[in-house]
Amino acid sequence: MKRFQYLLWFAHEHVSFRLHEIEAIASVLKIPIKWIEPPSDKPWYLVELPSEEAVQKLSARSVTMRRAIHLWADEPTVPRLHASLKEKCLNGLLEPYKLKSFKVDVDLFCNSQTQEEKLERIESFSYMPFQGHVDLKNPDVTFQYIEYYGLDPKIVPANPTRTFFGRVVSESGRPLIHELSLKKRTFIGNTSMDPQLSLLMANLGKVSNGDLVLDPFVGSGSLLVAAAKFGGHVIGTDIDFLMLHGRTRPTRKQTRHIARKDESIEANMVQYSCVDKYIDVIVADSALPFWRSDVEFDCILADPPYGIREPTERIGSKESLPIIKKEGSPVHFPSKIEYGLNEIIKDLMWFSSKHLKLHGRLLFWVPVFRQDYNDAQMARHSCFKLIGNCEQVLTTFTARRLLVYEKIKMPQDTDECSSAIPAASTFREKYFTHGDENRLTRKQKKAEAAKNKEIWFAKLNNVNVK
Amino acid sequence: MKLLTHNLLSSKSLKGVKVGYPLRIVAKDVKISECEFNKEFVKKIIPKLDWKVFVNAAVEIGQTSDLSDELIEDYEDDDDYLKKVHHLLMEVEIINGELICPETDRVFPISAGIPNLLLNENEVS
């Protein structure tokens, strides 16, 4: 079988998610990948794929990739790249594209260029026997030229350390990130997940057409939107009645004085034309079993509350024999008790061990205090294998990690589960005290700097006077 | 709430309830909205259903169909059959009504299409 070499060109963000995403998509689409170069943190993967169609399908779902390029030249220096291309053009590489309209895109990684420099670079390919006209808006074929200057923006070499040239085969799924932008979404909450990370979750969760996907902490439904976009049929549950009915305090600052109207997860699904994939949302406490005992989901996605911006609560009472008072409102709002993050996670894993299909994926986020972080503290369950553990840095001290699990066996009575995220019980406390300390020291530093400046000016004046 | 959801829900979290399935339905408003037929999904969801409960629930809320109590064997290739199932699963929606626990008669209200399964603090086992 004839195979082709492709360069998968990535956006340089969420680097730790990249490999998991590509592997998950390839597995869903059953596309075999042969690595020409072992995957690294550099912004490209060099791979062999069975067909151009496979490349198109793969890149269409990826949100970490920019575009896929059929590689024509890959050289360590610019002159060698041109020499290689010249020779290949003589051998008729350009023949099929000679008469087509085209454009050349130039990317510099870890360096910048002015418009003139960019034009110069494009002009440097003028030896190529193009006969078609340049069309910047809608070309028949796009070429990509890449100069790579290393990964460290502090040490940028004078010349690129690697150069690529090739024909763009397909664009990635990144336009979806803009399509699902929270700025224009009908219904958002305070903790709505950013579209790129939601889409990443759906990809890492291997959501595919016709899957039944559950989010047990659905909130405003960001994860459902992403899962539905990739063919999942979605169900969500949440303990917050007002949230699911779109009656919480407005989230957007500009319209904070106007009450929400016609906002709901279903409205979002309509907005993104995937309401066909929307099953239902249910007001329920995920700490309690309310599903038929043999229900199986294909994928479970969750962003559990951390207790920072959303409370960690379950239904319960501190009283041993609670009494319900008659209230005026037709809806009774039960009292809630604290529900620790480790408890939430353990319950989620127990639940998934029963209600996730075999080889299905469970994904959820946990907050971590970066200096305390240790792999061993992450949740474990004998039915699950940890596939991925990707960090998204939030502040100097805090981050959250996306844990990706695959169910490797059916549940038994002897199963064990543990979760010992140390920051979990105290994360909130630390989050705020660290912030305070930080603010305080910053204030002190500022005061000191101001004082020093004064002394310096005083000295300067003294000198001037003398 | 769609009939698919009804098929998956129970009231077993209530104190003293053993099975809590199937929940009875009282439908006050029923809305029929068209939704694109996804053959793959219907084929994948049928084995996940409690079939008898599904057929009975449709009758309970007054949706007539010629689906029998027994699931036919070769449904995977029967587009007409799958479309009928799709219609009842995804296009029929209870906007206002009640779900009722079969053992304790506890009522769970459905409002604006969203069922509320929250228990009171004294009902949690």
PDB file of C-alpha atoms in Angstrom, chain A residues 209-212 233 235 239 241 244-245 266 276-285 288-293 295-296 298 315-317 322 324 331-332 334-335, chain B residues 1-2 4-5 7-13 21 31 34-36 38 40-41 44-45 48-50 90 93 111-122 124:
ATOM      1  CA  ASN A 209     -21.728   9.251  16.170  1.00  0.00           C
ATOM      2  CA  GLY A 210     -24.654   7.731  18.056  1.00  0.00           C
ATOM      3  CA  ASP A 211     -22.909   7.600  21.443  1.00  0.00           C
ATOM      4  CA  LEU A 212     -24.823   8.212  24.659  1.00  0.00           C
ATOM      5  CA  HIS A 233     -26.334  12.223  22.066  1.00  0.00           C
ATOM      6  CA  ILE A 235     -27.815  13.934  28.778  1.00  0.00           C
ATOM      7  CA  ILE A 239     -28.262  19.685  41.524  1.00  0.00           C
ATOM      8  CA  PHE A 241     -32.615  23.753  39.792  1.00  0.00           C
ATOM      9  CA  LEU A 244     -31.064  24.238  34.543  1.00  0.00           C
ATOM     10  CA  HIS A 245     -34.128  26.450  34.324  1.00  0.00           C
ATOM     11  CA  GLU A 266     -31.582  23.401  24.926  1.00  0.00           C
ATOM     12  CA  ASP A 276     -31.165  16.707  17.326  1.00  0.00           C
ATOM     13  CA  LYS A 277     -28.468  15.358  19.631  1.00  0.00           C
ATOM     14  CA  TYR A 278     -29.989  16.780  22.786  1.00  0.00           C
ATOM     15  CA  ILE A 279     -31.824  14.265  24.945  1.00  0.00           C
ATOM     16  CA  ASP A 280     -32.529  15.914  28.299  1.00  0.00           C
ATOM     17  CA  VAL A 281     -31.242  17.587  31.393  1.00  0.00           C
ATOM     18  CA  ILE A 282     -32.426  16.453  34.807  1.00  0.00           C
ATOM     19  CA  VAL A 283     -32.380  18.196  38.163  1.00  0.00           C
ATOM     20  CA  ALA A 284     -30.873  15.568  40.442  1.00  0.00           C
ATOM     21  CA  ASP A 285     -28.159  15.008  43.005  1.00  0.00           C
ATOM     22  CA  LEU A 288     -27.518   9.560  44.791  1.00  0.00           C
ATOM     23  CA  PRO A 289     -28.349   6.640  42.475  1.00  0.00           C
ATOM     24  CA  PHE A 290     -31.310   7.543  40.268  1.00  0.00           C
ATOM     25  CA  TRP A 291     -30.481   5.745  37.021  1.00  0.00           C
ATOM     26  CA  ARG A 292     -31.992   2.368  36.184  1.00  0.00           C
ATOM     27  CA  SER A 293     -29.369  -0.038  37.524  1.00  0.00           C
ATOM     28  CA  VAL A 295     -27.999   1.848  32.146  1.00  0.00           C
ATOM     29  CA  GLU A 296     -24.728   2.119  30.242  1.00  0.00           C
ATOM     30  CA  ASP A 298     -20.639   5.413  26.164  1.00  0.00           C
ATOM     31  CA  ILE A 315     -28.524  16.948  49.577  1.00  0.00           C
ATOM     32  CA  GLY A 316     -28.522  16.247  53.267  1.00  0.00           C
ATOM     33  CA  SER A 317     -29.028  17.734  56.644  1.00  0.00           C
ATOM     34  CA  PRO A 322     -34.747  16.600  59.539  1.00  0.00           C
ATOM     35  CA  ILE A 324     -39.456  19.880  56.345  1.00  0.00           C
ATOM     36  CA  VAL A 331     -40.689  24.006  44.585  1.00  0.00           C
ATOM     37  CA  HIS A 332     -38.975  22.817  47.742  1.00  0.00           C
ATOM     38  CA  PRO A 334     -33.769  20.924  50.068  1.00  0.00           C
ATOM     39  CA  SER A 335     -30.983  21.817  52.431  1.00  0.00           C
TER      40      SER A 335
ATOM     41  CA  MET B   1     -38.525  15.114  29.100  1.00  0.00           C
ATOM     42  CA  LYS B   2     -38.295  12.528  26.387  1.00  0.00           C
ATOM     43  CA  LEU B   4     -35.816   7.855  26.313  1.00  0.00           C
ATOM     44  CA  THR B   5     -34.994   9.632  29.572  1.00  0.00           C
ATOM     45  CA  ASN B   7     -36.695   4.686  30.304  1.00  0.00           C
ATOM     46  CA  LEU B   8     -33.406   5.329  32.094  1.00  0.00           C
ATOM     47  CA  LEU B   9     -34.676   6.869  35.338  1.00  0.00           C
ATOM     48  CA  SER B  10     -35.687   5.262  38.618  1.00  0.00           C
ATOM     49  CA  SER B  11     -36.610   6.419  42.102  1.00  0.00           C
ATOM     50  CA  LYS B  12     -34.329   4.011  43.924  1.00  0.00           C
ATOM     51  CA  SER B  13     -32.531   6.788  45.780  1.00  0.00           C
ATOM     52  CA  TYR B  21     -38.743   1.293  38.270  1.00  0.00           C
ATOM     53  CA  LYS B  31     -45.042  18.476  22.572  1.00  0.00           C
ATOM     54  CA  GLU B  34     -39.384  17.008  14.580  1.00  0.00           C
ATOM     55  CA  CYS B  35     -35.815  15.870  14.977  1.00  0.00           C
ATOM     56  CA  GLU B  36     -33.439  14.384  12.472  1.00  0.00           C
ATOM     57  CA  ASN B  38     -30.025   9.174  13.216  1.00  0.00           C
ATOM     58  CA  GLU B  40     -26.765   4.776  14.061  1.00  0.00           C
ATOM     59  CA  PHE B  41     -28.022   6.206  17.329  1.00  0.00           C
ATOM     60  CA  LYS B  44     -27.210   1.660  19.396  1.00  0.00           C
ATOM     61  CA  ILE B  45     -29.841   2.824  21.883  1.00  0.00           C
ATOM     62  CA  LYS B  48     -29.976  -0.090  26.163  1.00  0.00           C
ATOM     63  CA  LEU B  49     -33.770   0.223  26.550  1.00  0.00           C
ATOM     64  CA  ASP B  50     -36.147  -1.703  28.725  1.00  0.00           C
ATOM     65  CA  MET B  90     -36.713  11.621  20.582  1.00  0.00           C
ATOM     66  CA  GLU B  93     -41.584  15.414  24.783  1.00  0.00           C
ATOM     67  CA  SER B 111     -41.643  21.574  34.470  1.00  0.00           C
ATOM     68  CA  ALA B 112     -40.450  23.307  31.291  1.00  0.00           C
ATOM     69  CA  GLY B 113     -39.471  19.851  30.046  1.00  0.00           C
ATOM     70  CA  ILE B 114     -37.047  19.268  32.914  1.00  0.00           C
ATOM     71  CA  PRO B 115     -37.770  16.559  35.488  1.00  0.00           C
ATOM     72  CA  ASN B 116     -36.874  17.360  39.072  1.00  0.00           C
ATOM     73  CA  LEU B 117     -35.590  14.281  40.907  1.00  0.00           C
ATOM     74  CA  LEU B 118     -34.261  16.179  43.907  1.00  0.00           C
ATOM     75  CA  LEU B 119     -35.202  14.557  47.170  1.00  0.00           C
ATOM     76  CA  ASN B 120     -35.898  16.329  50.391  1.00  0.00           C
ATOM     77  CA  GLU B 121     -33.295  15.990  53.087  1.00  0.00           C
ATOM     78  CA  ASN B 122     -35.526  13.618  55.082  1.00  0.00           C
ATOM     79  CA  VAL B 124     -32.367  10.457  51.505  1.00  0.00           C
TER      80      VAL B 124
END
